[in-house]
Each structure stands twice: as structure tokens, then as C-alpha cells.
PDB file of C-alpha atoms in Angstrom:
ATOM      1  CA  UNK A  24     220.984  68.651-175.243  1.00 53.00           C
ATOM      2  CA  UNK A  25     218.805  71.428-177.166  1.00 81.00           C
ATOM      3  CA  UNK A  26     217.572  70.481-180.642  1.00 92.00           C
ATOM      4  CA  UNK A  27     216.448  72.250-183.263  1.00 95.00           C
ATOM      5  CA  UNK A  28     214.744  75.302-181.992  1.00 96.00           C
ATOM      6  CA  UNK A  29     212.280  76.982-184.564  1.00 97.00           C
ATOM      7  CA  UNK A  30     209.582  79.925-183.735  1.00 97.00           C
ATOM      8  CA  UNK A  31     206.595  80.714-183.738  1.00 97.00           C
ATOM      9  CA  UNK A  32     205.415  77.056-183.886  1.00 96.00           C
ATOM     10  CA  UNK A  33     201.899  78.395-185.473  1.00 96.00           C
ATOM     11  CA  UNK A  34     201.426  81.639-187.306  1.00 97.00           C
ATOM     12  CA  UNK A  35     198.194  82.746-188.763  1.00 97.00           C
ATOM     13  CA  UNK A  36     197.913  85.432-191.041  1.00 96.00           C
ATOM     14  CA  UNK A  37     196.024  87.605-194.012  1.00 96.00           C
ATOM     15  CA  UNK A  38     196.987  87.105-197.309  1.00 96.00           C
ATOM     16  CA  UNK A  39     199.100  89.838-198.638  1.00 97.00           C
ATOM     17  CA  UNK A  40     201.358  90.430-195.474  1.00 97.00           C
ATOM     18  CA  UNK A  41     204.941  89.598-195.117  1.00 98.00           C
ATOM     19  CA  UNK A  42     206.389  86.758-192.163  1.00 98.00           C
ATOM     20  CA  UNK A  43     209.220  85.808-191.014  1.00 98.00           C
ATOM     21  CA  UNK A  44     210.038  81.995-189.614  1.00 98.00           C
ATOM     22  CA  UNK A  45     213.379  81.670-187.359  1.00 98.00           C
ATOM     23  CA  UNK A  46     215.364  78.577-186.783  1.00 98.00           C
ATOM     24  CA  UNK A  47     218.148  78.249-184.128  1.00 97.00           C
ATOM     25  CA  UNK A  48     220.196  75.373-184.902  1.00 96.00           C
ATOM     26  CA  UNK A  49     221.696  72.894-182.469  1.00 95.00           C
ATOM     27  CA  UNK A  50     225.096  74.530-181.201  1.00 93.00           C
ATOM     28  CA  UNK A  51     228.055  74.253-183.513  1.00 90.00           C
ATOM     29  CA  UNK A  52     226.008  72.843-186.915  1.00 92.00           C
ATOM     30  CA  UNK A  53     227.550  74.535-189.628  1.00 90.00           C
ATOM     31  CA  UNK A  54     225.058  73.774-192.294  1.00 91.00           C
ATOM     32  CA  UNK A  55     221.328  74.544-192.238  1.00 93.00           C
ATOM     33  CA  UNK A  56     218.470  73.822-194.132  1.00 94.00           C
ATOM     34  CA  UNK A  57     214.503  74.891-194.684  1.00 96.00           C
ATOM     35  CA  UNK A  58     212.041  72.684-196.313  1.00 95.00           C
ATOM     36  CA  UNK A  59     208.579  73.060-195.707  1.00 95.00           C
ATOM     37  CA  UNK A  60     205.652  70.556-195.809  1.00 91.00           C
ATOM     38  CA  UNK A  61     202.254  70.949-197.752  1.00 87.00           C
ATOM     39  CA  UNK A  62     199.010  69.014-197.021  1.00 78.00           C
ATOM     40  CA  UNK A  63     199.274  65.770-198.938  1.00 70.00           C
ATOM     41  CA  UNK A  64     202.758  66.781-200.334  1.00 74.00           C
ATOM     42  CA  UNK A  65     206.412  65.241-198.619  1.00 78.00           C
ATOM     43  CA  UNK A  66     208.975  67.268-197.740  1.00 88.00           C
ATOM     44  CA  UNK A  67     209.967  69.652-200.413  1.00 91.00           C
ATOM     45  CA  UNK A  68     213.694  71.274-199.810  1.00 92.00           C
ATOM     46  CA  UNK A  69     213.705  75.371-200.004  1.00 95.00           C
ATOM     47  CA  UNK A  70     217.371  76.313-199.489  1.00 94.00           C
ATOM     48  CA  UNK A  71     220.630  75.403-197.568  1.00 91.00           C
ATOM     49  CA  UNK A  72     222.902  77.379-195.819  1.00 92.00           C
ATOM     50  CA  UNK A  73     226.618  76.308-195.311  1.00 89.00           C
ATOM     51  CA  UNK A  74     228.035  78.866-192.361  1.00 90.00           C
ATOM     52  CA  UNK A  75     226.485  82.058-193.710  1.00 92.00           C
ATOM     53  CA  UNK A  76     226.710  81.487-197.640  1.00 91.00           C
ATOM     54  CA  UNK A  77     223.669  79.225-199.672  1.00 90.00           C
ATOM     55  CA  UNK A  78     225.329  77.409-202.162  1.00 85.00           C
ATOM     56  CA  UNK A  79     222.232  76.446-202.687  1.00 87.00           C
ATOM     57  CA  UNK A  80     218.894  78.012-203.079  1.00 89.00           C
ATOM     58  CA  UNK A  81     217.488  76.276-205.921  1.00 87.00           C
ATOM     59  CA  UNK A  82     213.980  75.102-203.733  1.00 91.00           C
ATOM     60  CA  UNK A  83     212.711  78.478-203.400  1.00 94.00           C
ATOM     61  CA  UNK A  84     209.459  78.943-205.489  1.00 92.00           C
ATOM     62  CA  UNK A  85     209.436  82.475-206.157  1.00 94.00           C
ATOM     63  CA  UNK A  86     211.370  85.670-205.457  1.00 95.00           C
ATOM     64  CA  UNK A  87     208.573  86.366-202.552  1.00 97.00           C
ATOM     65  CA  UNK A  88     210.728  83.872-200.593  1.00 97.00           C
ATOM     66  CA  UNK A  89     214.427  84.774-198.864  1.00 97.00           C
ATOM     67  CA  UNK A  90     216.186  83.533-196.780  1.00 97.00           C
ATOM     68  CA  UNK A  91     219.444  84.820-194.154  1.00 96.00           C
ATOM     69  CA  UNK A  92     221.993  82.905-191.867  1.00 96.00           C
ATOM     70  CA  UNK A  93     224.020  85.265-189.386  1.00 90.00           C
ATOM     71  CA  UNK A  94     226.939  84.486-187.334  1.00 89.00           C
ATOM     72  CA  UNK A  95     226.597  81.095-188.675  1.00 85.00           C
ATOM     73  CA  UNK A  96     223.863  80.318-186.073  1.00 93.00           C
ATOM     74  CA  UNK A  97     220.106  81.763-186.382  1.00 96.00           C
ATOM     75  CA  UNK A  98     218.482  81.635-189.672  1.00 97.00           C
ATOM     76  CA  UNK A  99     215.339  83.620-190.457  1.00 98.00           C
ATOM     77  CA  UNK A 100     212.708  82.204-193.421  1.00 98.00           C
ATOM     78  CA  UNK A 101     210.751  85.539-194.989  1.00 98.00           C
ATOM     79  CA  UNK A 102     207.754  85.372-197.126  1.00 98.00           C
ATOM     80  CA  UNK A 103     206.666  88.152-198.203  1.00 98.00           C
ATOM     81  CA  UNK A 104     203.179  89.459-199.801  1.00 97.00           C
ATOM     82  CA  UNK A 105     202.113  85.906-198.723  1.00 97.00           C
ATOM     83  CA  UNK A 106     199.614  84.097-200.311  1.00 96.00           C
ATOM     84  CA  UNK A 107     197.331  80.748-199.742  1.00 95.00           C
ATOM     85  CA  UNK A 108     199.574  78.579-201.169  1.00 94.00           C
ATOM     86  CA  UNK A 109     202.240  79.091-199.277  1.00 96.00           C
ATOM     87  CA  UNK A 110     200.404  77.497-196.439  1.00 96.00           C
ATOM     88  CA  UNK A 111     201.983  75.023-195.164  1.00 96.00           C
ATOM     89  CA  UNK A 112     204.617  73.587-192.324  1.00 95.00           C
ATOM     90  CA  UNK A 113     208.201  75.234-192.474  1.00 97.00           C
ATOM     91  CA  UNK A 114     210.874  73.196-191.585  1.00 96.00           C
ATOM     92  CA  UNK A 115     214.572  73.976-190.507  1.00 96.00           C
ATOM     93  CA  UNK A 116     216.948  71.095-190.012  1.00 94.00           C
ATOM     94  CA  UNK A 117     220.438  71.371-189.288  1.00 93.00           C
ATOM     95  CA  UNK A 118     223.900  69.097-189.092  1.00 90.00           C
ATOM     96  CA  UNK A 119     227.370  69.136-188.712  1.00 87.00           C
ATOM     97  CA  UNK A 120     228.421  69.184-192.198  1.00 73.00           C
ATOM     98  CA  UNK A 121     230.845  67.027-193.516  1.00 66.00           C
ATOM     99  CA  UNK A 122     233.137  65.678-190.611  1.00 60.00           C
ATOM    100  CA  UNK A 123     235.655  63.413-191.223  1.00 54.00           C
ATOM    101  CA  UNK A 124     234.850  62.389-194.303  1.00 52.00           C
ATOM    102  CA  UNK A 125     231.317  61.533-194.206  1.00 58.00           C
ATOM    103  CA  UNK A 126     228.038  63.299-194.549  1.00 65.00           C
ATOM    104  CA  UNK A 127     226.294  63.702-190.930  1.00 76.00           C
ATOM    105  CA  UNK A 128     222.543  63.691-190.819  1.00 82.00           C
ATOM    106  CA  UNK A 129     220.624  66.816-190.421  1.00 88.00           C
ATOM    107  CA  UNK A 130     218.566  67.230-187.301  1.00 92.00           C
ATOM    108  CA  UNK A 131     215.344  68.809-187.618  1.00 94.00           C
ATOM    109  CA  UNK A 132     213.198  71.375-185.520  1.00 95.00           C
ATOM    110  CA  UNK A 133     209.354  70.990-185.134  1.00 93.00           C
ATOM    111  CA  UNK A 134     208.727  73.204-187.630  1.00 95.00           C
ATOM    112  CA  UNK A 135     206.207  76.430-187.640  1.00 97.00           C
ATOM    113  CA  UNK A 136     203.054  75.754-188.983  1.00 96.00           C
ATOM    114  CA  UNK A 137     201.765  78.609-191.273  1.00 97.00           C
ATOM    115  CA  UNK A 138     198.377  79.672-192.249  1.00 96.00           C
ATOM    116  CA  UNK A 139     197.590  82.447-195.007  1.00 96.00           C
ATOM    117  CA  UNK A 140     193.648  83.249-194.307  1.00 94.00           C
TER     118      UNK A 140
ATOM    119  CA  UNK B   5     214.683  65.098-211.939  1.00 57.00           C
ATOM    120  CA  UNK B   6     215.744  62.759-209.139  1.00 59.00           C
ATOM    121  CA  UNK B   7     212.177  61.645-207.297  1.00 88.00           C
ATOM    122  CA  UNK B   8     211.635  59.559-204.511  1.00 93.00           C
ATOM    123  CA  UNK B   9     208.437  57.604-204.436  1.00 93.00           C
ATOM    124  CA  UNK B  10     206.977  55.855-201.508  1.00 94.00           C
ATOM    125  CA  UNK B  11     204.316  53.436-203.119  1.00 86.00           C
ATOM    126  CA  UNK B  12     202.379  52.706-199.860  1.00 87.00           C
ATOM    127  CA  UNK B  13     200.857  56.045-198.260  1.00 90.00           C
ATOM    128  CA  UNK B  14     198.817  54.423-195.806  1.00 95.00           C
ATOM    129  CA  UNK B  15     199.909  50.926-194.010  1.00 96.00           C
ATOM    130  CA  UNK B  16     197.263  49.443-191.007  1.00 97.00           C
ATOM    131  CA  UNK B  17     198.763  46.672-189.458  1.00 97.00           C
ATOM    132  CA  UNK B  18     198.133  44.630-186.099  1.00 97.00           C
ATOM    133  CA  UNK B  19     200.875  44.166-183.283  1.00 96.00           C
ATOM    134  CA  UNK B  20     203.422  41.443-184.073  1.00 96.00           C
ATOM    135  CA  UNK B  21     202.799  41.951-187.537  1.00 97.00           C
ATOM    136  CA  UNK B  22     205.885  42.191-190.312  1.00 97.00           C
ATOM    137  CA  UNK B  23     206.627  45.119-191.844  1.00 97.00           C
ATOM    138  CA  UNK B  24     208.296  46.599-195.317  1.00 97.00           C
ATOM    139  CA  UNK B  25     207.892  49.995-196.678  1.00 97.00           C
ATOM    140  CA  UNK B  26     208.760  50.107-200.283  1.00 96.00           C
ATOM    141  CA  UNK B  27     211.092  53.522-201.203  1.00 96.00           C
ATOM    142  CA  UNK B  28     212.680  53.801-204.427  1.00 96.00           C
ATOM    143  CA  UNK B  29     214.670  56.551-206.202  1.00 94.00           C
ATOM    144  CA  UNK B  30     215.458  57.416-209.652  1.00 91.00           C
ATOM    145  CA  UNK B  31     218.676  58.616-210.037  1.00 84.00           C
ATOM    146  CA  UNK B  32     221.323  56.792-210.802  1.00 79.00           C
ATOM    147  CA  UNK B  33     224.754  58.323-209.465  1.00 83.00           C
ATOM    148  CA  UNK B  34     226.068  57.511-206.142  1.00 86.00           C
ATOM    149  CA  UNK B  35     223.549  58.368-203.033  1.00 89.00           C
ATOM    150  CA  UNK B  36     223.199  58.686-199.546  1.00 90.00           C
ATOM    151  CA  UNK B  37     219.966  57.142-198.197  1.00 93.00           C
ATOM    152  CA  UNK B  38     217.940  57.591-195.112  1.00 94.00           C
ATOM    153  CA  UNK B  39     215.204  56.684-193.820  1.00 96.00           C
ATOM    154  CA  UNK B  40     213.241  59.035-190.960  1.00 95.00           C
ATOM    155  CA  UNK B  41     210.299  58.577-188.743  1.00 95.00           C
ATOM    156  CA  UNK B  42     207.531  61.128-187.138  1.00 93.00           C
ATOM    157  CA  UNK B  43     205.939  59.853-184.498  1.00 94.00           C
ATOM    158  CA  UNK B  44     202.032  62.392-183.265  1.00 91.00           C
ATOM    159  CA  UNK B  45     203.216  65.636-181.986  1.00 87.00           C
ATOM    160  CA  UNK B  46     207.030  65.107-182.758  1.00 89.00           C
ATOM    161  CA  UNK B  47     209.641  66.110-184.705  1.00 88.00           C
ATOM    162  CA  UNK B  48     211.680  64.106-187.504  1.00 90.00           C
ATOM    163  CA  UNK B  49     213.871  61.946-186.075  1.00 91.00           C
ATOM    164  CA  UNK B  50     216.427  59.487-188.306  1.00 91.00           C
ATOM    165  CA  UNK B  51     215.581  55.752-188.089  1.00 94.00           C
ATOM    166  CA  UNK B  52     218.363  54.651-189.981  1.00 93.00           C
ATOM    167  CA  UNK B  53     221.387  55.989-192.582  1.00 92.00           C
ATOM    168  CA  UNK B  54     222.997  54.178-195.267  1.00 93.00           C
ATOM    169  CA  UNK B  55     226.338  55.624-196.780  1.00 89.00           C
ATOM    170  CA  UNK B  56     228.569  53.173-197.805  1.00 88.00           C
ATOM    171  CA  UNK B  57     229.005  49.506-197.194  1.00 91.00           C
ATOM    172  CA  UNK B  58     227.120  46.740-195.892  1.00 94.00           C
ATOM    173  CA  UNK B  59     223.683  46.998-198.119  1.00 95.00           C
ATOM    174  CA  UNK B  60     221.884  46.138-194.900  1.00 96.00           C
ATOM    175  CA  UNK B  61     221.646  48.585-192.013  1.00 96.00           C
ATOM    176  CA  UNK B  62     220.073  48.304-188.828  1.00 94.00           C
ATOM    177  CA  UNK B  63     218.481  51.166-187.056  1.00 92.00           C
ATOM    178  CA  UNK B  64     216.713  52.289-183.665  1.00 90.00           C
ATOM    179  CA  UNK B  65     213.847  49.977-182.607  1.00 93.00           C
ATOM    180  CA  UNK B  66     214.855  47.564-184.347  1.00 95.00           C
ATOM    181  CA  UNK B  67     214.320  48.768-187.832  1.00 96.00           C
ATOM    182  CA  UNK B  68     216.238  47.711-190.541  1.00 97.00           C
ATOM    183  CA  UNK B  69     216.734  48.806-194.084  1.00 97.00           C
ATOM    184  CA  UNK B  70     218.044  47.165-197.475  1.00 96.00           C
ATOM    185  CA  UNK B  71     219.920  49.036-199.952  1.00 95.00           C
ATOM    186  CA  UNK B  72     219.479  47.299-203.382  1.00 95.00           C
ATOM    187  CA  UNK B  73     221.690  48.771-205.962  1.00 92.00           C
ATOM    188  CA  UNK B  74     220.146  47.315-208.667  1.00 93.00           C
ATOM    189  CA  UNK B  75     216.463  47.866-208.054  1.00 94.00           C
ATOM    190  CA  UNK B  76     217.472  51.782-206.828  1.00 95.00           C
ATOM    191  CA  UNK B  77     215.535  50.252-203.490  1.00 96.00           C
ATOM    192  CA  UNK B  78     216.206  51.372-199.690  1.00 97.00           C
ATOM    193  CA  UNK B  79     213.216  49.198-197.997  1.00 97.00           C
ATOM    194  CA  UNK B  80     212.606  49.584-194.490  1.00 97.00           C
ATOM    195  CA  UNK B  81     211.550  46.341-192.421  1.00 97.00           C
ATOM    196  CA  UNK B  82     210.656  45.306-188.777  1.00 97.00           C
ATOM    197  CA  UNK B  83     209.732  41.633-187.956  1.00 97.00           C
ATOM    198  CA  UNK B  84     207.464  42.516-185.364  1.00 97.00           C
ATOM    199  CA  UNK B  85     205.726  45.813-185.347  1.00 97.00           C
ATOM    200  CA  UNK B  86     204.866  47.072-181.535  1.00 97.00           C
ATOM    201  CA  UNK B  87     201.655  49.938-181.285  1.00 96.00           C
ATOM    202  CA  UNK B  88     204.431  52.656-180.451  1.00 96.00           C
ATOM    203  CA  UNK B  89     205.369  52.318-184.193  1.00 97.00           C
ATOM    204  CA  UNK B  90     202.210  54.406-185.150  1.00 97.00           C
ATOM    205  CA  UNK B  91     203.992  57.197-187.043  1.00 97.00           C
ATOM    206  CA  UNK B  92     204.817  58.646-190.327  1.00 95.00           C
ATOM    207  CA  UNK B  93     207.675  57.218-192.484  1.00 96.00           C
ATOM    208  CA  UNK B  94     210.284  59.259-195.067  1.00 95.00           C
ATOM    209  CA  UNK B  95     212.723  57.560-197.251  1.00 96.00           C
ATOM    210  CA  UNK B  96     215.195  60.823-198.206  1.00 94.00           C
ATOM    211  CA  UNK B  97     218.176  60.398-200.612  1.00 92.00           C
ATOM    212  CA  UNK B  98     221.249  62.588-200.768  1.00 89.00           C
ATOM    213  CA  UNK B  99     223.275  62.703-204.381  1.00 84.00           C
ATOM    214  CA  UNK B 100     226.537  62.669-203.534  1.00 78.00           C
ATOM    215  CA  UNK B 101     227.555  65.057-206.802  1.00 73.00           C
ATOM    216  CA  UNK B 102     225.380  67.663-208.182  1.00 67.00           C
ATOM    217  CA  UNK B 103     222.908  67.324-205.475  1.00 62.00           C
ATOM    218  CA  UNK B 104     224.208  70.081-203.543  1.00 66.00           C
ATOM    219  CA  UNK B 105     223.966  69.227-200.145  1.00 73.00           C
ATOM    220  CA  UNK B 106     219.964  68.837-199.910  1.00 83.00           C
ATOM    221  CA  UNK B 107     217.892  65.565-199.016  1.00 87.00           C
ATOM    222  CA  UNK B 108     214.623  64.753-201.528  1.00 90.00           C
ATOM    223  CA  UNK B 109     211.830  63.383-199.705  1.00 93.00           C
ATOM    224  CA  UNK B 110     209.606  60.782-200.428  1.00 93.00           C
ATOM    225  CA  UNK B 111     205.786  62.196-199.527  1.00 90.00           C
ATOM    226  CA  UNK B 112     206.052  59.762-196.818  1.00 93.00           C
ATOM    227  CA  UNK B 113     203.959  56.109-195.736  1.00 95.00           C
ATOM    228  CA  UNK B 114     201.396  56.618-192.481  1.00 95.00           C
ATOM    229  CA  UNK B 115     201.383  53.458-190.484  1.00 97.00           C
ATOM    230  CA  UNK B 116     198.932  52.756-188.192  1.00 97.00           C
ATOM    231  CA  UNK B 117     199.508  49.601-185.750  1.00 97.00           C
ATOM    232  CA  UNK B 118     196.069  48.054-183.810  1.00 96.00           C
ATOM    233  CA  UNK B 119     196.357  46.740-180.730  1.00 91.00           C
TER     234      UNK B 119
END
């Protein structure tokens, strides 16, 4: 079945200007989650989205960064007035939740990889 | 903070060779622990999960993975690495209260198996 769908998969772009990342999550994950990837760095969370709420946003580095989840599907990563440091690769994972009592694993996209020239 | 650390970041081994990946985590409440692999050109897939239970779990491809209470230790092991194991390594843990719902990477082992 489809997996984690997340677009573009490479953005280059001048310092300064605003992007915006989208993830698609498998069909019928309720809870979502960015985390993004910086050269020489592991995987550092961002936020996570539980239907359309985040509970918890705590990863975000600076108010340039937002995040939105509608309909409880497609969520959309902005930057804005980005700078060099935020280069890096975005990734959105998603999973079911809790369901039945445990914790199911999140499923991740291949992430968009994101240049600031 | 909770931190992961991952105290090998690059592994070279040949085919047939053993394998363990050290990952250990500082906190000290209850966890979830995983362990997930990136092969070239691919996404993040999970190798292996442990929640609860049996301290040893076995994944895909015959990966296996030791949770050690005491040590705060999740190891992953493979008797006999194949080439196709060439890939990128994560341990990730989950706190089960106060963590919110978000997995803290390790910056991840790069393992390189020679024909």
C-alpha cells in the first residue's frame, strides 16, 4: 500500500524566502510527526500532530517555523524568512496512534531535502 | 535532557562477520525502544521494537536487539552480516510519560559490509 508521501523531495532556495514542505500520511494514521535531519546531526524531532491538534511542538527552533494538520490527513511544514541553517532533510513520519493499548511505530516518508543558497 | 548516543558512527565489516551496535539512553523512566535502518536511496524503515517483555527481540533479517535495564542498553546484533546490510542504523527511544509522543534519535552508526 502507499507510504508516507512527502513533496517536493528537493527544494533549493535563496536565503530570506519562505517554503513550505507537505506530508501525506499513510491512510487512516491519526498521529503525525516532522523531524528533520542535519549533515552530521541524527534525527532531531520538530513537532507532532495528534488528528489536527500538536500537543506537542516543543522541537521547533524558532518562531520562523509552523506547522498545520487539516482534516486529520495532509500536513504542511513552513519556514519562513529561511536561512542557511535550516538546511537540511525534513522528515514526516506517521502511525496509528495508540491502538489497543500499545504504541504503534511511526512510518516515515523520504523526506524533502532542503537547500537555503 | 534524555539523549541517545550511538558510540560507533562508522562500522566496516566483511561478509559473515558478527555484528553489535552499541545504543544507550539516559533517562531513566519507563521507555519504548526501537531500532531503524536506512538502506542508499531509501526511506526509514523499523528493524525491530521493544515495548514490554522479553528483553530480547528479534527483528527483520535476522536482526536482533537486547534490552538491558540496567545498563539503559538496546544493542542491536546479527551473527552473520550479508553485503545488503550496507545502511545506516538509528536506535530511537520513546518515554512513555512526559515524553509526549515523540521518538529521540541517536545520530545514527553507518555500516559498511565488503564483499
Amino acid at each position: 500500500g502507499a507510504g508516507v508521501s512527502q513533496s517536493p523531495s528537493n527544494k533549493v532556495t535563496e536565503k530570506g524566502k519562505d517554503v513550505e514542505l507537505r506530508c501525506d500520511p499513510i491512510s487512516g494514521h491519526t498521529a503525525l510527526y516532522w523531524y528533520r535531519q542535519s549533515l552530521g546531526q541524527g534525527l532531531e524531532f520538530l513537532i507532532y500532530f495528534q488528528g489536527n491538534s500538536a500537543p506537542d511542538k516543543s522541537g521547533l527552533p524558532s518562531d520562523r517555523f509552523s506547522a498545520e494538520r487539516t482534516g486529520g490527513s495532509v500536513s504542511t511544514l513552513t519556514i519562513q524568512r529561511t536561512q542557511q541553517e535550516d538546511s537540511a532533510v525534513y522528515l514526516c513520519a506517521s502511525s496509528l496512534g495508540l491502538t489497543g493499548g500499545f504504541d504503534q511505530p511511526q512510518h516515515f516518508g523520504d523526506g524533502t531535502r532542503l537547500s537555503i543558497l | 535532557a534524555q539523549s541517545v548516543s550511538q558510540h560507533n558512527h562508522h562500522v566496516i565489516l566483511s561478509e559473515a562477520a558478527s555484528l553489535e551496535l552499541g545504543c544507550n539512553y539516559s533517562y531513566g523512566g519507563t521507555v519504548n525502544l526501537f531500532w531503524y535502518v536506512q538502506y542508499p536511496g531509501q526511506h526509514l524503515q523499523l528493524l525491530l521494537k521493544y515495548f514490554s517483555g522479553d528483553p530480547l527481540v528479534k527483528g527483520i533479517k535476522g536482526f536482533e536487539a537486547e534490552f538491558i535495564k540496567s545498563k539503559f542498553s538496546f544493542n542491536l546484533r546479527k551473527p552473520s552480516v550479508q553485503w545488503s546490510d550496507t545502511a545506516e542504523y538509528f536506535c530511537a527511544v520513546k518515554k512513555l510519560t512526559g515524553g509526549g509522543n515523540k521518538l529521540t534519535f541517536g545520530t545514527g552508526t553507518q555500516l559498511k559490509v565488503e564483499l
